[in-house]
Coordinates of C-alpha atoms in Angstrom, one line a residue:
X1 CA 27.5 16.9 -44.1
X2 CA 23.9 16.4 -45.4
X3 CA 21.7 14.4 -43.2
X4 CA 19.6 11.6 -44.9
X5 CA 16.1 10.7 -43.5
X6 CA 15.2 7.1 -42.8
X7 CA 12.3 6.3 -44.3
X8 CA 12.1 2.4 -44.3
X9 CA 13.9 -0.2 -42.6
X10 CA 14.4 -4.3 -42.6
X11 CA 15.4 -5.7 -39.3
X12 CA 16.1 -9.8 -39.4
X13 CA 18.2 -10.2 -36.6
X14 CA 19.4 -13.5 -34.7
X15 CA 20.4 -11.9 -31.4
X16 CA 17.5 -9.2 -30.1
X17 CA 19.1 -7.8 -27.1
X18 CA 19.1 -3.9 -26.8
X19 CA 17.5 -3.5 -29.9
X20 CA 13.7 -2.4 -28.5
X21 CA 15.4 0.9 -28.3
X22 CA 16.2 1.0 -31.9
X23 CA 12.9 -0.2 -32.5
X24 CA 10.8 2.3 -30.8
X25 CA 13.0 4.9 -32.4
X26 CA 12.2 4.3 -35.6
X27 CA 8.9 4.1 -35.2
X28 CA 8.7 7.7 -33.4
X29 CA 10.1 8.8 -36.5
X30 CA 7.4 6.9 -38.7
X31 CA 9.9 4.6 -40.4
X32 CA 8.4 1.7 -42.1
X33 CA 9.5 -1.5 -41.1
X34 CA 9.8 -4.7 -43.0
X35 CA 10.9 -8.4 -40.9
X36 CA 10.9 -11.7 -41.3
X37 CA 9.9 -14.8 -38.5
X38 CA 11.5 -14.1 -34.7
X39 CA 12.5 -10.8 -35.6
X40 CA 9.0 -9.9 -36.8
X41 CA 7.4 -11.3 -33.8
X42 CA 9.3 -9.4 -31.5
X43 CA 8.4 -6.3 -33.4
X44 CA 4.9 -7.4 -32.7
X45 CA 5.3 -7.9 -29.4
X46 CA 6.1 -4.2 -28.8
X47 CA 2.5 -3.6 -30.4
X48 CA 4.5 -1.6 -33.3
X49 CA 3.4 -2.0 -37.0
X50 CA 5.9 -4.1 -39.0
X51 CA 5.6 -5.6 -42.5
X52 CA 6.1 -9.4 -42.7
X53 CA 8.5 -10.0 -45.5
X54 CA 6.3 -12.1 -47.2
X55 CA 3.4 -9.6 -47.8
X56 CA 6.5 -7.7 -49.8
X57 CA 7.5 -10.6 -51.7
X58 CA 4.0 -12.1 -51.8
X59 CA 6.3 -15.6 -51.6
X60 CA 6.2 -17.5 -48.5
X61 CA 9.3 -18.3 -46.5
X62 CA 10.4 -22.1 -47.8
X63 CA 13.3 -25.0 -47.4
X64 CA 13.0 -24.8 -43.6
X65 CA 13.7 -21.1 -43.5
X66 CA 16.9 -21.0 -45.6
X67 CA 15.5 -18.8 -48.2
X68 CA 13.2 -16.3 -46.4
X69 CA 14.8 -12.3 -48.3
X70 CA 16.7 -13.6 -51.2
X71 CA 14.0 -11.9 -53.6
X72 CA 14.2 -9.0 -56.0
X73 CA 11.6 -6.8 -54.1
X74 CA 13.9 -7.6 -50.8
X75 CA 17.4 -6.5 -52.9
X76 CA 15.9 -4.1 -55.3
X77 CA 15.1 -1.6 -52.5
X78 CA 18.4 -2.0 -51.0
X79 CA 20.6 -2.1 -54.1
X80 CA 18.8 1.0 -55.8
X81 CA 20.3 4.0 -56.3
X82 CA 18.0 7.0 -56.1
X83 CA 19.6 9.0 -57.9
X84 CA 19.8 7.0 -61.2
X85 CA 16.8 7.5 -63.0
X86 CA 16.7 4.0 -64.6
X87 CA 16.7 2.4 -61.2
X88 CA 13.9 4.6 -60.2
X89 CA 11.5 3.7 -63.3
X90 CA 12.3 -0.1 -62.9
X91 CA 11.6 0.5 -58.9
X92 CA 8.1 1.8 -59.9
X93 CA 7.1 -0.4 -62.9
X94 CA 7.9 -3.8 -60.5
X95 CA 6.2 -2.0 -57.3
X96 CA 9.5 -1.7 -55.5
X97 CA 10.1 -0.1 -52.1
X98 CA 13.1 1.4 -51.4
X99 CA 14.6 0.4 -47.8
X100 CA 17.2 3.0 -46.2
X101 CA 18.5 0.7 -43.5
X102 CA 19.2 -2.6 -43.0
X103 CA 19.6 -4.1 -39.4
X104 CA 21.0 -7.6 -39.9
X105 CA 23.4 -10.2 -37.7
X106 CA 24.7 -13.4 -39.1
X107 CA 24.2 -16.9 -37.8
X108 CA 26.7 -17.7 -35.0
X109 CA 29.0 -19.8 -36.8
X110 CA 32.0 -20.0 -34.8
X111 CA 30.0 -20.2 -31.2
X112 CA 28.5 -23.3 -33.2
X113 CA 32.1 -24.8 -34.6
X114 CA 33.6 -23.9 -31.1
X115 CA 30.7 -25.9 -29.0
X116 CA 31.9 -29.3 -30.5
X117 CA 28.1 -28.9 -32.4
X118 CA 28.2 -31.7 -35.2
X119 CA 28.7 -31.2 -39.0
X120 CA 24.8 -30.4 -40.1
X121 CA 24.5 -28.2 -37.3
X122 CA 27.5 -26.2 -38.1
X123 CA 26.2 -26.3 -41.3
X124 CA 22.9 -24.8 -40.7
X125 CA 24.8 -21.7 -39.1
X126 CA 26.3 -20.5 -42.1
X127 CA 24.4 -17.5 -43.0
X128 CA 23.3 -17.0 -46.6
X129 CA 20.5 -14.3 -46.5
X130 CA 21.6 -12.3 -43.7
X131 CA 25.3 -12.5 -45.3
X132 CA 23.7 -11.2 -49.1
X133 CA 21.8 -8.4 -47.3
X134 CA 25.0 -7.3 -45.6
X135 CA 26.8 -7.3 -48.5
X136 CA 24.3 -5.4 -50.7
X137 CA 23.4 -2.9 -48.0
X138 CA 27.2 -1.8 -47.8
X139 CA 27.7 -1.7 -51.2
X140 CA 24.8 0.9 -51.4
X141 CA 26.0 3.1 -48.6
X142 CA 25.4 5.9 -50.5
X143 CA 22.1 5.7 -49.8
X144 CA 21.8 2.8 -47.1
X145 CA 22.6 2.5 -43.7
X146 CA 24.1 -1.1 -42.7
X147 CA 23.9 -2.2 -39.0
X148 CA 25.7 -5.3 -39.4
X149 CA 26.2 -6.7 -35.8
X150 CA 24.4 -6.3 -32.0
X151 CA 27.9 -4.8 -31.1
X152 CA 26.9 -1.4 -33.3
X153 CA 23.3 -1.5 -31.3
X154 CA 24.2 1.6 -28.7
X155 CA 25.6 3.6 -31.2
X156 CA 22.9 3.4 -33.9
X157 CA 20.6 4.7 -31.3
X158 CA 22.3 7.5 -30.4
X159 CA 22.6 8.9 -33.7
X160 CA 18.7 8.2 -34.4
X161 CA 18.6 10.1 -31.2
X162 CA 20.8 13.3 -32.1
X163 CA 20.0 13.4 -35.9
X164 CA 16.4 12.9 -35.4
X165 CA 16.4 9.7 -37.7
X166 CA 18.9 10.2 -40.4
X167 CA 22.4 9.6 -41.3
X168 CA 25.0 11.5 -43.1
X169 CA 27.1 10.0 -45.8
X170 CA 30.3 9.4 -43.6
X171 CA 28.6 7.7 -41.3
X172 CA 27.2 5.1 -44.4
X173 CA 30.1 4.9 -45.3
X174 CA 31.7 4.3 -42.2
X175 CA 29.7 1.4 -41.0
X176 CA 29.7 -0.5 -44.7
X177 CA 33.4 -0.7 -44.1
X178 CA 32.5 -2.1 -40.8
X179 CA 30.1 -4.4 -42.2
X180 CA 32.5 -6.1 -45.0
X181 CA 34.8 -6.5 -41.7
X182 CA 32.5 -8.6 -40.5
X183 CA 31.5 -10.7 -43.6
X184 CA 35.0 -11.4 -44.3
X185 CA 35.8 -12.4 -41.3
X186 CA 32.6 -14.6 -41.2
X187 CA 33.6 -15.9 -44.6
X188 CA 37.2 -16.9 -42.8
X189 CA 35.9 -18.6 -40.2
X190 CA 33.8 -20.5 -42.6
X191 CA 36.5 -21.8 -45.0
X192 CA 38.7 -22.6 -41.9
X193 CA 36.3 -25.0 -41.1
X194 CA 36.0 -26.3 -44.4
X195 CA 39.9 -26.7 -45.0
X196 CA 40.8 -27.9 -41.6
X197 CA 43.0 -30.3 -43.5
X198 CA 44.8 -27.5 -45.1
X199 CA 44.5 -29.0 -49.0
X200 CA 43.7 -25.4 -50.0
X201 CA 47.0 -23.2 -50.2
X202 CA 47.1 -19.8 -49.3
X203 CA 46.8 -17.7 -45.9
X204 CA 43.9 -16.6 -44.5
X205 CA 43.4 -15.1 -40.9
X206 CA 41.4 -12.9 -39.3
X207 CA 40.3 -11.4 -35.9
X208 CA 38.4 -8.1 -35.6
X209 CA 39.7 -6.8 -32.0
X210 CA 42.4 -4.8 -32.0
X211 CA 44.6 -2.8 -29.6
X212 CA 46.4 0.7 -30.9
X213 CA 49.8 0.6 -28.1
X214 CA 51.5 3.0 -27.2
X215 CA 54.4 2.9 -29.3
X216 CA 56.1 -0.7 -31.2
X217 CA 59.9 -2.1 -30.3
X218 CA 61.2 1.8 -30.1
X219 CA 58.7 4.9 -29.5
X220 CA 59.5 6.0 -33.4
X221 CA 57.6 2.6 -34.6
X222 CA 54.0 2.5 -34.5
X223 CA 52.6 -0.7 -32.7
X224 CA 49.2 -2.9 -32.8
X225 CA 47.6 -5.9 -31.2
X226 CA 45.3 -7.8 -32.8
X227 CA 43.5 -10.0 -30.9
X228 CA 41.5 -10.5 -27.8
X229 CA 43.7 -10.5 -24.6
X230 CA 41.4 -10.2 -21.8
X231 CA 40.4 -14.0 -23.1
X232 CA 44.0 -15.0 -21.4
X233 CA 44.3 -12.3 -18.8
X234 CA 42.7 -9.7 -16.3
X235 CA 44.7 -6.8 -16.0
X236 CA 44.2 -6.0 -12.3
X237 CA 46.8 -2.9 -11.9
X238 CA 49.4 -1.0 -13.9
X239 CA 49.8 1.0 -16.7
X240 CA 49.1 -0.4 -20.1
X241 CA 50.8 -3.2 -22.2
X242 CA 53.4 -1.7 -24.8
X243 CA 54.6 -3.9 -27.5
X244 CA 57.9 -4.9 -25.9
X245 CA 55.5 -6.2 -22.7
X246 CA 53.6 -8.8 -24.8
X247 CA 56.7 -9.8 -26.7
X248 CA 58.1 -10.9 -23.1
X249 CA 54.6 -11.8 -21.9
X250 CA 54.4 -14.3 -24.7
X251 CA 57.8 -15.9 -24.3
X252 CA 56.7 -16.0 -20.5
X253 CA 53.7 -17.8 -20.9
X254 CA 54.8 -20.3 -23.2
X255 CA 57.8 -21.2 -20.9
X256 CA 55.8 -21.4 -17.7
X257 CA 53.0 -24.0 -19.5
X258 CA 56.3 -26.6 -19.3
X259 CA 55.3 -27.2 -16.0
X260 CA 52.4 -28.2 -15.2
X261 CA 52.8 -30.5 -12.2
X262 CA 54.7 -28.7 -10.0
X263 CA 55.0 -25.2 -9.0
X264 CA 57.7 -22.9 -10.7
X265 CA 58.6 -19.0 -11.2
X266 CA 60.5 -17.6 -14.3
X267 CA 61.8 -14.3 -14.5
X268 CA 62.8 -13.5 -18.6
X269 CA 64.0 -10.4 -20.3
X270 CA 64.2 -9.9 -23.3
X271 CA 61.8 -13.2 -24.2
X272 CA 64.6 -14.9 -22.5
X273 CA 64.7 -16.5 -18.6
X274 CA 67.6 -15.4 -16.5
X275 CA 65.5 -17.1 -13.7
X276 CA 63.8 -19.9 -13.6
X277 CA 63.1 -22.6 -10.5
X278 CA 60.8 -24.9 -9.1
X279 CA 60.1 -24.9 -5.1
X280 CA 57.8 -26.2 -3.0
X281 CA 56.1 -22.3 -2.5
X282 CA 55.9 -19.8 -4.7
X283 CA 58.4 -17.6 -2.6
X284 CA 60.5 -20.4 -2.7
X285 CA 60.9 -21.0 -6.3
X286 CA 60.8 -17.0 -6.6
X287 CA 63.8 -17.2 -4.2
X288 CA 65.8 -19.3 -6.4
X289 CA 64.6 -17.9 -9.6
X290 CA 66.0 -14.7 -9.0
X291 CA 69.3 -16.0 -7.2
X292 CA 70.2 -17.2 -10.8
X293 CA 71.0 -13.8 -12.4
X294 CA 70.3 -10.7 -9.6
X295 CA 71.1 -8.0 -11.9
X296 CA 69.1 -8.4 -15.1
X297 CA 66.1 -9.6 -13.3
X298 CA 65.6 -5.3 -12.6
X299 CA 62.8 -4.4 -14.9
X300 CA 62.1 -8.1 -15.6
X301 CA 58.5 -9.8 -16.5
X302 CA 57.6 -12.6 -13.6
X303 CA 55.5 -15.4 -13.7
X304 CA 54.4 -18.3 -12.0
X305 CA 52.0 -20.8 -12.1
X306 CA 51.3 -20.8 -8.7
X307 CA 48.7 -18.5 -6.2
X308 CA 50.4 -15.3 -5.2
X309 CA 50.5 -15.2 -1.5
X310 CA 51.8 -12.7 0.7
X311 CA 54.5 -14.5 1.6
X312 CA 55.3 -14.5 -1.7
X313 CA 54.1 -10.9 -2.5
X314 CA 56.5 -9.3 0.1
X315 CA 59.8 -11.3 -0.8
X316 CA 59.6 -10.1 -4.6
X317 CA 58.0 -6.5 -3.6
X318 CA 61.7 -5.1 -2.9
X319 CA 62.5 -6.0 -7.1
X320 CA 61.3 -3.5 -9.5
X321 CA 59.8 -5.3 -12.2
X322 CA 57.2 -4.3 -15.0
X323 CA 55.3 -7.7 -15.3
X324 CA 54.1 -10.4 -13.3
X325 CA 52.0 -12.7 -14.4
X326 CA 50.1 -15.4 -11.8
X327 CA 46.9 -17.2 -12.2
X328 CA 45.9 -15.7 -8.9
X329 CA 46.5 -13.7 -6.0
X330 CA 45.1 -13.3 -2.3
X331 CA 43.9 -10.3 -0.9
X332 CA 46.8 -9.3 1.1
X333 CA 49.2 -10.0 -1.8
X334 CA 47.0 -7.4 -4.2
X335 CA 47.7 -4.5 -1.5
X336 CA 51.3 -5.5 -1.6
X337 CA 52.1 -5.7 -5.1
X338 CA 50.1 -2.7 -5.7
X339 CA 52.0 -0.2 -3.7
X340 CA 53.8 0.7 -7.0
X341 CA 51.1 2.3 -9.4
X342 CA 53.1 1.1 -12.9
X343 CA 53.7 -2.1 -11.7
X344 CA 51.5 -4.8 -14.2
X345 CA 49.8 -7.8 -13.0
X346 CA 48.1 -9.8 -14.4
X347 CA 45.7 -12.7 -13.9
X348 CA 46.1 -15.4 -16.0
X349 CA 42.6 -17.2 -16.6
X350 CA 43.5 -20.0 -19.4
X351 CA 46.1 -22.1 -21.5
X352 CA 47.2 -21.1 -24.3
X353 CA 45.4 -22.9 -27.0
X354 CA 46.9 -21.6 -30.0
X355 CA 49.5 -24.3 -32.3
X356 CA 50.2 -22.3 -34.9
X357 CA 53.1 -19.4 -35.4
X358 CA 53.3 -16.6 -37.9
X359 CA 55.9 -14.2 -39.3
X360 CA 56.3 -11.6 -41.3
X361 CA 59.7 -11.3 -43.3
X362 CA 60.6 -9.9 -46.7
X363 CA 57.6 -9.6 -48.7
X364 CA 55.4 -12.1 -47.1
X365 CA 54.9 -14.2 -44.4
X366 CA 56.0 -17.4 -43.1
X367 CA 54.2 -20.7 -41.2
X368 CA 54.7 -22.9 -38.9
X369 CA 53.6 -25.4 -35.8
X370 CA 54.3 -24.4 -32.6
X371 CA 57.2 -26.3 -30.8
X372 CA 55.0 -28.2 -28.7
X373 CA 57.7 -31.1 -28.3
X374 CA 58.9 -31.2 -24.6
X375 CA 61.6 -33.8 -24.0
X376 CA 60.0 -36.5 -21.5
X377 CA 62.0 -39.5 -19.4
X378 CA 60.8 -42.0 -22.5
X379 CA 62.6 -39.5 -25.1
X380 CA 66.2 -40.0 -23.1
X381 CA 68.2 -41.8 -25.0
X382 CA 71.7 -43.4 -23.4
X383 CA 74.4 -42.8 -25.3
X384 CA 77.1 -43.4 -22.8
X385 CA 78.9 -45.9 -20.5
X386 CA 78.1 -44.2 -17.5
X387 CA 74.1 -43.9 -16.9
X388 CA 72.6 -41.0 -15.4
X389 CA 70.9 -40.6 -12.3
X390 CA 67.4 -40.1 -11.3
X391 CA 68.0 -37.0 -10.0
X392 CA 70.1 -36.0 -13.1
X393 CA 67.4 -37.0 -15.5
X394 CA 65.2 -35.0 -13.4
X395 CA 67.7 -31.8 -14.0
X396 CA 68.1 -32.8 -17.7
X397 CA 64.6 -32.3 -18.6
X398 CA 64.2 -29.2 -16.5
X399 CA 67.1 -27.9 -18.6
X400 CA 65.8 -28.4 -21.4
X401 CA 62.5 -27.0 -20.9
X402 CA 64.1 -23.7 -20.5
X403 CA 66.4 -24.5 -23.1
X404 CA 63.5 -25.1 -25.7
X405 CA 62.0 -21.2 -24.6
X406 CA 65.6 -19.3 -25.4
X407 CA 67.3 -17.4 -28.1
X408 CA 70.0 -20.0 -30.1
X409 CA 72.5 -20.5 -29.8
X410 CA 71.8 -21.6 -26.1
X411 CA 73.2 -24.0 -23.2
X412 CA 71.4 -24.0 -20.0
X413 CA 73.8 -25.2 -16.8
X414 CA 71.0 -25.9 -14.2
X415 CA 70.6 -28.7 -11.5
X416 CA 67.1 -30.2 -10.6
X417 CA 64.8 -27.0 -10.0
X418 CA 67.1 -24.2 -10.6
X419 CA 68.9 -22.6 -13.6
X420 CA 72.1 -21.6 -12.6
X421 CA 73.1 -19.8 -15.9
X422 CA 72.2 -19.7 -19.4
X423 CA 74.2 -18.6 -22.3
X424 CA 72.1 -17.1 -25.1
X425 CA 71.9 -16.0 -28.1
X426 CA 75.3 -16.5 -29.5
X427 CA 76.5 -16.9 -32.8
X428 CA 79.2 -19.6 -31.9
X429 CA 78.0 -22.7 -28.9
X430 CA 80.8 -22.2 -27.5
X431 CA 80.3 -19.1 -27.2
X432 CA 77.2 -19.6 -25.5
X433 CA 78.9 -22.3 -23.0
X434 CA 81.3 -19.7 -22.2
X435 CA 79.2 -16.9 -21.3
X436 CA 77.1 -19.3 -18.8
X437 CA 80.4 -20.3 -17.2
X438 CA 81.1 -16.9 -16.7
X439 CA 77.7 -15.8 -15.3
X440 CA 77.8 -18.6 -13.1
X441 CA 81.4 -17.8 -11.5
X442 CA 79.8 -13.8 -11.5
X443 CA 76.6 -14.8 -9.3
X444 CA 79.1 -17.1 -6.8
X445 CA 77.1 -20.0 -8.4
X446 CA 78.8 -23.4 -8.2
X447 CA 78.6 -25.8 -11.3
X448 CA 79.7 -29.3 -9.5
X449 CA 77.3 -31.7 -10.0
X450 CA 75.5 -29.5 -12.5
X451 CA 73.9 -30.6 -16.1
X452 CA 73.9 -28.7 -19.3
X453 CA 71.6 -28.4 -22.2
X454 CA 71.7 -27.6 -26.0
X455 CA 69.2 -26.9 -28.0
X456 CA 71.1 -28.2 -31.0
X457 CA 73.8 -30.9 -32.0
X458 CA 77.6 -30.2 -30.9
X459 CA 79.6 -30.8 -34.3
X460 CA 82.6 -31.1 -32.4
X461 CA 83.4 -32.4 -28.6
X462 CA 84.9 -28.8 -27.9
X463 CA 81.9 -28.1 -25.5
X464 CA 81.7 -31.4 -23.7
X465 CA 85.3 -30.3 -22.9
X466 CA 84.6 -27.3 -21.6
X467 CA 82.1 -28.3 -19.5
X468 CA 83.6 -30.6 -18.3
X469 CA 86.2 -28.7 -16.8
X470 CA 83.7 -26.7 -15.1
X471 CA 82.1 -29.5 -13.3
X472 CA 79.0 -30.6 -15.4
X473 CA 78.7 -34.0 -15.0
X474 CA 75.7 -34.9 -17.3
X475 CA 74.5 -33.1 -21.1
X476 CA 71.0 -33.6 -22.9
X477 CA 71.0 -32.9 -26.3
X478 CA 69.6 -33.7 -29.6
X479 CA 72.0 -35.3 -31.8
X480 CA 72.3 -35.4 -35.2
X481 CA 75.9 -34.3 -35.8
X482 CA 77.9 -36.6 -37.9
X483 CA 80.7 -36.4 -35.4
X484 CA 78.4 -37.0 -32.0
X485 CA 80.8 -39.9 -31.4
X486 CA 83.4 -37.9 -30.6
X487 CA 81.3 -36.2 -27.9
X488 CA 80.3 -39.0 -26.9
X489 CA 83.9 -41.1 -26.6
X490 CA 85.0 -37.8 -24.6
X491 CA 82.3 -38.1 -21.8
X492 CA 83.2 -41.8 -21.7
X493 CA 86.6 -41.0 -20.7
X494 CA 85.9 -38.3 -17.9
X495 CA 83.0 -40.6 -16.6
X496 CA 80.1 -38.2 -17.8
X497 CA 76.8 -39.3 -18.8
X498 CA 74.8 -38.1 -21.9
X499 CA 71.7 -38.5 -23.7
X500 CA 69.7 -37.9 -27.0
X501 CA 66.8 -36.6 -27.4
X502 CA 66.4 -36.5 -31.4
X503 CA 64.2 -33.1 -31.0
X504 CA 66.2 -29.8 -32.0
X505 CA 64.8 -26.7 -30.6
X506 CA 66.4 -23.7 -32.3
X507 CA 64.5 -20.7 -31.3
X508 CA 65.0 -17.3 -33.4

């Protein structure tokens, strides 16, 4: 591929780290350099020539600095095209320069919006020169070279290095694509802000770090992430995430943010918990997590909100899993965990903070909120003769945390601190009832005493009966269903105890 000689360059950059290499490279290679304000007097500072904008323009930078390279002499040398002899003629009857590369970074907009900055200062970071020499330098890649961000500093200096100041078209090419990446997602960012209240329709998203994995849901399908995962987690051993991983990792880590006040340990496959406890220790609530369902949690994904200890460490080391997840770990329980070199964990280093969910499905995509309803003591509504206990409200809404985080059709059978079965799933509730029963009887787990919880209305008292008869004494669940009375008039007559929540949680 033909190499292309840099002749001239503007440089008006906000962020100047790394790029006095750049700068000193250019100039070994006699490239003419146009700037404007802090970029200029950094050029200065490096005692190498540089043309002040203004001298090009002979028109003073005005308004406070917001128009500064919006001028035909500024665009004319980018926009050019060498080649065309029109353009040429018009470059030399108006005294034109051409300019082969543009080094330019935008405003930080989002660092701005993100600080809690007000409204005129978010304002004043949306980039309108900087944006319009992006733009134009792209568009003209055929004969322009766009450096369009500080993140592309290293690698422009390595090919001023190896080809001796020039570019070839592919590489032109190659970073205007880059560039129009990063004006659209600018432009994103911008009209987020601007439509926080959502009156403009449409969907717009966009973030510019991505992830190729391995392989998607089955190793013929191709799989991406996009998005920044180290802001949520350190990976500090293990082999890397597939797709099926973060699918589970996900369902993981929205179940474990339920509890925030006391110290639990899930155990999910599948995106679903087939463990899940509270305990005064992790290795406690480990303990009881995994005596739940001993079988399927074998290749599971672990977490806990809790430090890792050794303790801990050496009571779950015995259990191969892939994942676990833990916003920190001692020293000792590193060596521990680490004895098996596959084995992920991670360190989890903030909350979620995202409330919105997206899908893709037929043609398009759908939208929603995040469930972030969790059924509290002051959503419990009585329904029965027979109230229920402290320690049965206390088991209610710990049932119903987990219920809220799996598959529908679900019921949870759990007591205060401990899931003792879960069926999931299931295309009939009492199907789902059923198939926790069962599990419950497989593991040796007794239900006396125990409470269950739907994530949806019971249209007929068919699973209050059941229940019943396997010792659940007390049932949260939403209501709704035009025939809850009859659920209800059954759990007065066997002295059980129910309440409403009015919040469905179908999960699919």
């Amino acid at each position: 591929m033909a190499l292309k000689k840099i002749n001239s360059a503007l440089i008006s950059v906000y962020h100047k780290d790394n790029l006095e290499p750049i700068i000193h490279l250019l100039h070994q290679h006699g490239v003419r350099l146009y700037s404007t304000g802090g970029t200029q007097q950094f050029i200065e500072g490096l005692n190498i020539p540089v043309v002040p904008v203004e001298e090009l323009t002979s028109y003073p930078s005005i308004l406070g600095g917001r128009v500064k390279t919006l001028h035909p002499k500024v665009f004319g040398g980018i926009l050019s095209r060498r080649e065309n002899d029109g353009d040429q003629a018009q470059m030399n009857e108006y005294d034109i320069p051409a300019i082969d590369l543009v080094i330019v970074d935008l405003y930080p907009f989002e660092a701005t919006v993100a600080s809690g900055a007000g409204e005129q200062d978010i304002i004043e970071k949306i980039d309108i020169g900087g944006i319009s020499l992006i733009r134009a330098a792209a568009k003209n890649f055929k004969d322009v070279l766009i450096v369009s961000s500080m993140e592309q500093y290293g690698d422009i200096e390595n090919i001023l290095k190896e080809q001796q100041g020039s570019t070839t078209l592919d590489q032109r090419k190659l970073y205007a694509a880059r560039a129009f990446d990063i004006s659209s997602h600018y432009d994103t960012a911008i009209f987020s802000y601007l439509n926080a209240n959502g009156e403009i329709g449409g969907y717009k998203n966009s973030t510019r770090q991505s992830q190729v994995l391995r392989y998607g849901e089955n190793p013929h399908q191709q799989g991406v992430f996009h998005g920044d995962l180290s802001a949520l987690f350190d990976q500090l051993h293990g082999k890397e995430l597939s797709f099926n991983n973060l699918v589970d990792v996900d369902a993981a880590v929205c179940l474990i943010e339920e509890f925030e006040d006391e110290t639990a340990f899930a155990i999910l496959k599948h995106t679903n918990a087939c463990g899940c406890a509270t305990g005064e220790t992790v290795k406690e609530a480990y303990q009881k997590a995994f005596e739940a369902d001993t079988i399927s949690a074998f290749g599971g994904v672990l977490i806990t909100n809790g430090e890792v200890d050794a303790e801990a460490a050496t009571e779950m080391n015995s259990l191969f899993f892939e994942i676990l997840v833990a916003p920190g770990y001692s020293d000792e329980a590193l060596e521990i965990l680490r004895q098996k070199k596959n084995r992920i964990l991670l360190k989890k280093k903030s909350k979620l903070n995202t409330t919105r969910q997206v899908k893709s499905i037929l043609n398009g995509i759908i939208e929603q909120d995040r469930d972030l309803k969790t059924d509290s003591l002051e959503d419990l509504k009585l329904v029965t003769k027979r109230a229920t206990t402290d320690e049965e409200n206390k088991a209610l809404l710990f049932a119903s945390k987990i219920c809220k985080h799996t598959k529908s059709n679900t019921i949870i059978l759990a007591n205060h601190g401990q899931l003792i079965a879960s069926g999931v799933g299931q295309t009939s509730r009492v199907d789902a009832l059923k198939q926790a029963i069962d599990k419950a009887a497989a593991f040796g787990l007794s239900l006396q005493g125990a409470v269950m919880a739907s994530d949806a209305f019971f249209p007929f008292p068919d699973c209050v009966e059941i229940a019943q008869a396997a010792g659940i004494e007390a049932v949260i669940q939403p209501g709704g269903s035009i025939r809850d009375k009859d659920s209800i008039d059954y759990c007065d007559k066997h002295h059980m105890a129910m309440v409403l929540t009015g919040t469905r949680h179908f999960k699919h």
